[in-house]
mmCIF file of C-alpha atoms in Angstrom:
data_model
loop_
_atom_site.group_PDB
_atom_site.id
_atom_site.type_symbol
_atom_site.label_atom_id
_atom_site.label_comp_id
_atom_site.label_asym_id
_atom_site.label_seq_id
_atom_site.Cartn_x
_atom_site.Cartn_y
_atom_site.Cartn_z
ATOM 1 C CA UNK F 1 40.112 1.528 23.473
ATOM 2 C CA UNK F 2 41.453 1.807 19.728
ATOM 3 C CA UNK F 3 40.309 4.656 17.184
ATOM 4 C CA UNK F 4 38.272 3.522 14.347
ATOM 5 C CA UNK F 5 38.160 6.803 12.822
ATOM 6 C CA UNK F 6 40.455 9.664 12.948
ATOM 7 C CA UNK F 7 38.315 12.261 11.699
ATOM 8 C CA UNK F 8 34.609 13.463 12.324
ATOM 9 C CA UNK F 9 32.949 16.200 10.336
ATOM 10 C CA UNK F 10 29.697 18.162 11.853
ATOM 11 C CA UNK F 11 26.266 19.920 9.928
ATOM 12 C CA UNK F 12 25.758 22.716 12.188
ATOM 13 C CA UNK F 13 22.014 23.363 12.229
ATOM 14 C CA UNK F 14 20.406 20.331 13.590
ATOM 15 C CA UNK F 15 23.422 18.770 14.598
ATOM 16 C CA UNK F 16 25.598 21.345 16.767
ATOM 17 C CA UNK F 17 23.256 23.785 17.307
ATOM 18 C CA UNK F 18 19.605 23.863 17.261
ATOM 19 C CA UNK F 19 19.331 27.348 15.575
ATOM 20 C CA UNK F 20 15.462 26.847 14.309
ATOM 21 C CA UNK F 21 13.873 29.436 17.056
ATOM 22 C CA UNK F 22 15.718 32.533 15.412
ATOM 23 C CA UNK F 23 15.542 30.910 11.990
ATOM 24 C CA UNK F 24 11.628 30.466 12.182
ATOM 25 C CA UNK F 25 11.880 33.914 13.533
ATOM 26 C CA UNK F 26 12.986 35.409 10.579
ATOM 27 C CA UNK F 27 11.029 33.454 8.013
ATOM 28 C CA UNK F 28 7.774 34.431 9.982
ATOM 29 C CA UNK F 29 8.790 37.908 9.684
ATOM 30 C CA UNK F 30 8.682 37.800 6.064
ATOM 31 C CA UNK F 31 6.030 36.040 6.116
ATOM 32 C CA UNK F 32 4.220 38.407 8.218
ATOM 33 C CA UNK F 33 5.373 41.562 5.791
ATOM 34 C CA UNK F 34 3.008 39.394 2.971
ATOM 35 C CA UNK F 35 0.563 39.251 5.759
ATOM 36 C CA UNK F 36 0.744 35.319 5.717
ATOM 37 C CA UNK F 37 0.528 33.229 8.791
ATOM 38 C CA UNK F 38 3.786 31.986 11.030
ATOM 39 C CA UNK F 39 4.837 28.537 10.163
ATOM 40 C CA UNK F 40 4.026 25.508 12.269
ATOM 41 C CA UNK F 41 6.076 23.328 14.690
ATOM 42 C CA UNK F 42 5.540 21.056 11.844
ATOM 43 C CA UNK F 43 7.138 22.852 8.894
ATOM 44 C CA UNK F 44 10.129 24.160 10.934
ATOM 45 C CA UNK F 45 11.249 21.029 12.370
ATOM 46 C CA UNK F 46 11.413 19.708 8.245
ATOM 47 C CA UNK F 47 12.825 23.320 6.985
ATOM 48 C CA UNK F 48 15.223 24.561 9.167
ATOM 49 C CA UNK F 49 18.148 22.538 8.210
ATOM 50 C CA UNK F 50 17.001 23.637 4.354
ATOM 51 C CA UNK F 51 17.697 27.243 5.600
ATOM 52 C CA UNK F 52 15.790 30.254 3.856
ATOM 53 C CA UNK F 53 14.666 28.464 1.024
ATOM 54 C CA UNK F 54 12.911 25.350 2.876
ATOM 55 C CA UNK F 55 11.387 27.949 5.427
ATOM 56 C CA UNK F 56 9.796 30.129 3.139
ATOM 57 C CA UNK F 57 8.790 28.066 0.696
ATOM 58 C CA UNK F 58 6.991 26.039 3.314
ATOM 59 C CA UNK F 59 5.844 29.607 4.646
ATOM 60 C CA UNK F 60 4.528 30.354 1.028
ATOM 61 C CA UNK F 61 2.967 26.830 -0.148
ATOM 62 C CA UNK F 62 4.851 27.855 -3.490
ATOM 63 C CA UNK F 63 6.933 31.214 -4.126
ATOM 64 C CA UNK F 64 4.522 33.028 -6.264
ATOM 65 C CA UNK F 65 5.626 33.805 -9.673
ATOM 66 C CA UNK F 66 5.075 37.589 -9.319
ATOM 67 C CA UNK F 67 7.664 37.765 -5.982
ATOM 68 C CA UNK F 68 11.506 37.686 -6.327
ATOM 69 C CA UNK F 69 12.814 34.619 -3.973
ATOM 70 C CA UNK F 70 16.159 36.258 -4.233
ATOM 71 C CA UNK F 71 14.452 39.274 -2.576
ATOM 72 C CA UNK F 72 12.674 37.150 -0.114
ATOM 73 C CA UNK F 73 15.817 35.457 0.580
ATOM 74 C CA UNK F 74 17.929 38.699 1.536
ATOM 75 C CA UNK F 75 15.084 40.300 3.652
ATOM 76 C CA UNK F 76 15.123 36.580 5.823
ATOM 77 C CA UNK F 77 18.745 37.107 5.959
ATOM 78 C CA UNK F 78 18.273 40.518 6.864
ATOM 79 C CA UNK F 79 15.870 39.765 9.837
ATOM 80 C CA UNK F 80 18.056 36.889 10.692
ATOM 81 C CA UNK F 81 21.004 39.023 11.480
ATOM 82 C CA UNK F 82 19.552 40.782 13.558
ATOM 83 C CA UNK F 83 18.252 38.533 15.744
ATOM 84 C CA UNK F 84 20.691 36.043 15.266
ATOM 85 C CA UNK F 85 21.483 34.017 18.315
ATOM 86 C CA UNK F 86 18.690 34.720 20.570
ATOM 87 C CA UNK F 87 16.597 31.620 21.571
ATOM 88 C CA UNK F 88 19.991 29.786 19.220
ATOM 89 C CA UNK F 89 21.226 26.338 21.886
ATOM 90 C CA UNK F 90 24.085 23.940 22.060
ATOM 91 C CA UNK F 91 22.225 20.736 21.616
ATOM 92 C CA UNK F 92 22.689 18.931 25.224
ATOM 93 C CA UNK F 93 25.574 16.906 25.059
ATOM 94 C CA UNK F 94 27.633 18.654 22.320
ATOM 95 C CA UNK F 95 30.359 20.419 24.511
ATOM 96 C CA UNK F 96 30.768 16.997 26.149
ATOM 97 C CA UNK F 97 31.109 15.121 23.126
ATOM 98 C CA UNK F 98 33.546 17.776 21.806
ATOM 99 C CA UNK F 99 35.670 17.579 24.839
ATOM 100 C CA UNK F 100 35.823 13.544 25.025
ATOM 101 C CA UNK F 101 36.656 13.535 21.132
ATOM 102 C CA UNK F 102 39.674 16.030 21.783
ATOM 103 C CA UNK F 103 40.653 13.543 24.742
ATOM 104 C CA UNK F 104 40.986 11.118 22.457
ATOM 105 C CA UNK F 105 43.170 13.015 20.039
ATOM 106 C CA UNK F 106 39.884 12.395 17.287
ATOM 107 C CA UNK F 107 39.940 15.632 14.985
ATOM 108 C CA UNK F 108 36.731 17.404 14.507
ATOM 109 C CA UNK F 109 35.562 19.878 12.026
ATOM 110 C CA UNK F 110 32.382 21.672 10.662
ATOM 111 C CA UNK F 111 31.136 21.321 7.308
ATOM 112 C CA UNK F 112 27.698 23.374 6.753
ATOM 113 C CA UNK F 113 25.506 24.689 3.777
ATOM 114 C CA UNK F 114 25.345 27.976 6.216
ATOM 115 C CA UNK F 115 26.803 30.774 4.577
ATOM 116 C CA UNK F 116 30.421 31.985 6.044
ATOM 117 C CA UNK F 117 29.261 35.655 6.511
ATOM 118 C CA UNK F 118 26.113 33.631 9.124
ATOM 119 C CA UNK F 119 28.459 31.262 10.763
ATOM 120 C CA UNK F 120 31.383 33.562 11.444
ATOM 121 C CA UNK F 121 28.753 35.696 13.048
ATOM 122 C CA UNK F 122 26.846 32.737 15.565
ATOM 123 C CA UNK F 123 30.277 30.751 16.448
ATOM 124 C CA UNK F 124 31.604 33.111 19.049
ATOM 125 C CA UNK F 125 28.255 32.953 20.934
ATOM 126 C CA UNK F 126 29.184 29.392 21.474
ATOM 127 C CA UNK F 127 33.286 29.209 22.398
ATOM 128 C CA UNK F 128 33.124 25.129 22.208
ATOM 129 C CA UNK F 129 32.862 25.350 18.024
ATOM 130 C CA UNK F 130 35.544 28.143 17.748
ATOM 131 C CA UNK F 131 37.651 25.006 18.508
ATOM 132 C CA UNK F 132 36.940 23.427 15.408
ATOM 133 C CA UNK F 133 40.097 22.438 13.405
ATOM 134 C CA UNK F 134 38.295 23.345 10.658
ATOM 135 C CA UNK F 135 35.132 24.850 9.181
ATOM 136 C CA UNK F 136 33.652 24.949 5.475
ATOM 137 C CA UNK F 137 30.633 26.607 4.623
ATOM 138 C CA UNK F 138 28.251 26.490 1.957
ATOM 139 C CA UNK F 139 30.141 29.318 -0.123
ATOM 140 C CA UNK F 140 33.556 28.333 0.920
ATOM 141 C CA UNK F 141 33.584 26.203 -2.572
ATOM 142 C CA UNK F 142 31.649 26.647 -5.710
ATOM 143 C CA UNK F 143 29.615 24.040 -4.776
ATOM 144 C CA UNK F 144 27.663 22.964 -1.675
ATOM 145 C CA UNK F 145 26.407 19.832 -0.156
ATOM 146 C CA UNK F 146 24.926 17.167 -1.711
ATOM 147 C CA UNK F 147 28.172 17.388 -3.422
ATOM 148 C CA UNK F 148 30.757 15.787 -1.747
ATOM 149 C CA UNK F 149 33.642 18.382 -2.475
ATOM 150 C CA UNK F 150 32.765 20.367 0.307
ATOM 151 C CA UNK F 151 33.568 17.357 2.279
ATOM 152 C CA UNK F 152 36.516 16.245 0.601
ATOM 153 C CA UNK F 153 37.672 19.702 1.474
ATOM 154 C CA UNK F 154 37.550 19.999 4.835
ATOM 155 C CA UNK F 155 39.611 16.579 4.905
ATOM 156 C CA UNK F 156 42.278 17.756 3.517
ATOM 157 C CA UNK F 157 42.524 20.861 5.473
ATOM 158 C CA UNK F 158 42.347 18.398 8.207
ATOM 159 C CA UNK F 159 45.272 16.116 6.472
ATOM 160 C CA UNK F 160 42.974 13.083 7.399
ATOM 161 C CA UNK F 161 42.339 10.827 4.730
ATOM 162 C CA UNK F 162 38.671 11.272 3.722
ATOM 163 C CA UNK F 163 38.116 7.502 4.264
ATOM 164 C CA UNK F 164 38.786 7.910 7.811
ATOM 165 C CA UNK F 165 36.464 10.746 8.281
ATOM 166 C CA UNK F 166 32.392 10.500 9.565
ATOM 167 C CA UNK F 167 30.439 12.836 8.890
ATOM 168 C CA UNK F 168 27.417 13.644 11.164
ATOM 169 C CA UNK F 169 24.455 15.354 9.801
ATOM 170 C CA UNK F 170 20.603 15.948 10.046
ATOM 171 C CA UNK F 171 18.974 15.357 6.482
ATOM 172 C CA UNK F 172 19.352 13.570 3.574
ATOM 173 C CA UNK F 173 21.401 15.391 1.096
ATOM 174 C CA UNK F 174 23.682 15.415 4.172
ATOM 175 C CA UNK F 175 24.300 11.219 4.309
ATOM 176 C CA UNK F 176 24.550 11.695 0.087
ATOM 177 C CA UNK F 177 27.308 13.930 0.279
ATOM 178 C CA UNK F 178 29.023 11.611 2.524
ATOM 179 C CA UNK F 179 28.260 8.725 0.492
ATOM 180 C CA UNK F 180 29.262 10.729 -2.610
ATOM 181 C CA UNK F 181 32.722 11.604 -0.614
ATOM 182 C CA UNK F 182 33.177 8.075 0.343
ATOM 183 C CA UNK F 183 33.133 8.906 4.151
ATOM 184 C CA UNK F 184 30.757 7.182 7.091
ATOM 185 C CA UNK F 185 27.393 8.727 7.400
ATOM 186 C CA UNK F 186 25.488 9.186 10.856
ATOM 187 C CA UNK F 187 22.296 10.751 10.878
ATOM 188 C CA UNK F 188 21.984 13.315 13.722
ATOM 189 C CA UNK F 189 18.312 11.371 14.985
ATOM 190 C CA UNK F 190 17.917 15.208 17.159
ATOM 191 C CA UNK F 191 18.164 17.010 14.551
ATOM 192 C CA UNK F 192 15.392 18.625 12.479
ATOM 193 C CA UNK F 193 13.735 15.150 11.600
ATOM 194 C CA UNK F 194 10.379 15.806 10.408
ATOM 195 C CA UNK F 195 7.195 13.285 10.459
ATOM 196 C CA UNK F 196 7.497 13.309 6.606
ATOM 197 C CA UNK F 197 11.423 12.142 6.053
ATOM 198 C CA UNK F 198 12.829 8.962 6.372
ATOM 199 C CA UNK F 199 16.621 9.070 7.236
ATOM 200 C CA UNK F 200 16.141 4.435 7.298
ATOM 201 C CA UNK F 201 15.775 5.059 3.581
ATOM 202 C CA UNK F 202 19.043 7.524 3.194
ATOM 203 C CA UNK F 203 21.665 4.703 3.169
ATOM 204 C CA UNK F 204 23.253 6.176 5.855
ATOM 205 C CA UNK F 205 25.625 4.226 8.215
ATOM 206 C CA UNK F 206 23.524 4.674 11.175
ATOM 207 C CA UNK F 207 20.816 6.628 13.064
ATOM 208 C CA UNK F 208 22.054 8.375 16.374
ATOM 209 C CA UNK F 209 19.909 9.206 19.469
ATOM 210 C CA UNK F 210 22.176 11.230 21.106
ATOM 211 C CA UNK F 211 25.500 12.839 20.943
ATOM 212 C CA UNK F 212 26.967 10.400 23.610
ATOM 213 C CA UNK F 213 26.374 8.071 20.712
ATOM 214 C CA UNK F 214 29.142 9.044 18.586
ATOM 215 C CA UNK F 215 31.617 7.443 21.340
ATOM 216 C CA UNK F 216 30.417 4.410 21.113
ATOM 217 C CA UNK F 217 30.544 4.457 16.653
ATOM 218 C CA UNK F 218 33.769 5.718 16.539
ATOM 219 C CA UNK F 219 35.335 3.632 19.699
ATOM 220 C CA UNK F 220 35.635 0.097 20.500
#
């Protein structure tokens, strides 16, 4: 069995970790302090890999003018904090993937639009990640995903050539950073795929079912 790739890059939510439970959580509790209704099943499968801003704004129809979203945004990541990792999962077949790609001397890293502050606070719930050769989040840089630097970034801290790299992620500015960074793009098919999106029509390099899958794309 020969390596195609020596690298592969990770989103977290909706690819590692299905962290929508305590996400909805705290967008319904600011919704619920405007005396709105909770979101649907609906709207937090498509929002929760957009973090506060896809939540609420689904939450809200459209921000009214007269509310501050950068208010809204710190009392969700108020609320979040505190509740941070309680209905939070390993998506089944993550640890297994992790320890098969580690077998196979493949480096791994995470690359997510989650803030450091959030991440450094939900990793040690789940020891597997904490192995991570690397992790970038979406203030690490200037810039965040869809641009590809955050990517670019986390390949050289890997010293891996970023055309040897695949990145794995959930929506759609996820497969253009990748394509922007001139890596492989998977989409993470359990991920937060909503009814609405159509990850045939990102240009990614594939659409994966499960996990397991990544073997098989990375291994002959």
């Amino acid at each position: 069995m020969t390596t195609k790739k020596k690298a592969i890059l990770f989103d977290l939510d909706g690819t590692l970790l299905d962290t929508a439970p305590d996400m909805a959580d705290a967008a319904n509790r600011v919704l619920a302090d405007y005396n709105l209704p909770p979101l649907t099943e609906q709207q937090i499968q498509a929002n929760t890999s957009m973090g506060a801003k896809g939540l609420l704004t689904a939450g809200f129809g459209t921000i009214p003018e007269h509310l501050d979203f950068m208010a809204l945004r710190a009392a969700f990541l108020r609320y979040y904090q505190e509740k941070i990792c309680v209905n939070t999962s390993l998506y089944h077949g993550v640890a297994a993937l992790l320890e098969q790609l580690e077998a196979r001397d493949i480096a791994w890293g995470i690359m997510t639009n989650k803030p450091g502050f959030l991440t450094d606070m939900l990793l040690p719930f789940f020891p597997p990640l904490l192995r991570a050769q690397t992790i970038v989040c979406g203030d690490t840089l200037a810039v965040a995903k869809p641009h590809p630097e955050p990517l670019l970034h986390a390949s050289k801290l890997l010293g891996i050539d970023h055309r040897n790299c695949i990145y794995i992620g959930d929506i759609e500015k996820d497969m253009i950073a990748a394509k922007a960074a001139n890596m492989t793009g998977y989409v993470a098919g359990w991920g937060y795929i909503g009814d609405e999106h159509t990850p045939s029509d990102w240009h990614a390099h594939g659409i994966l079912n499960h996990p397991s899958d990544i073997i098989t794309v990375i291994c002959d």
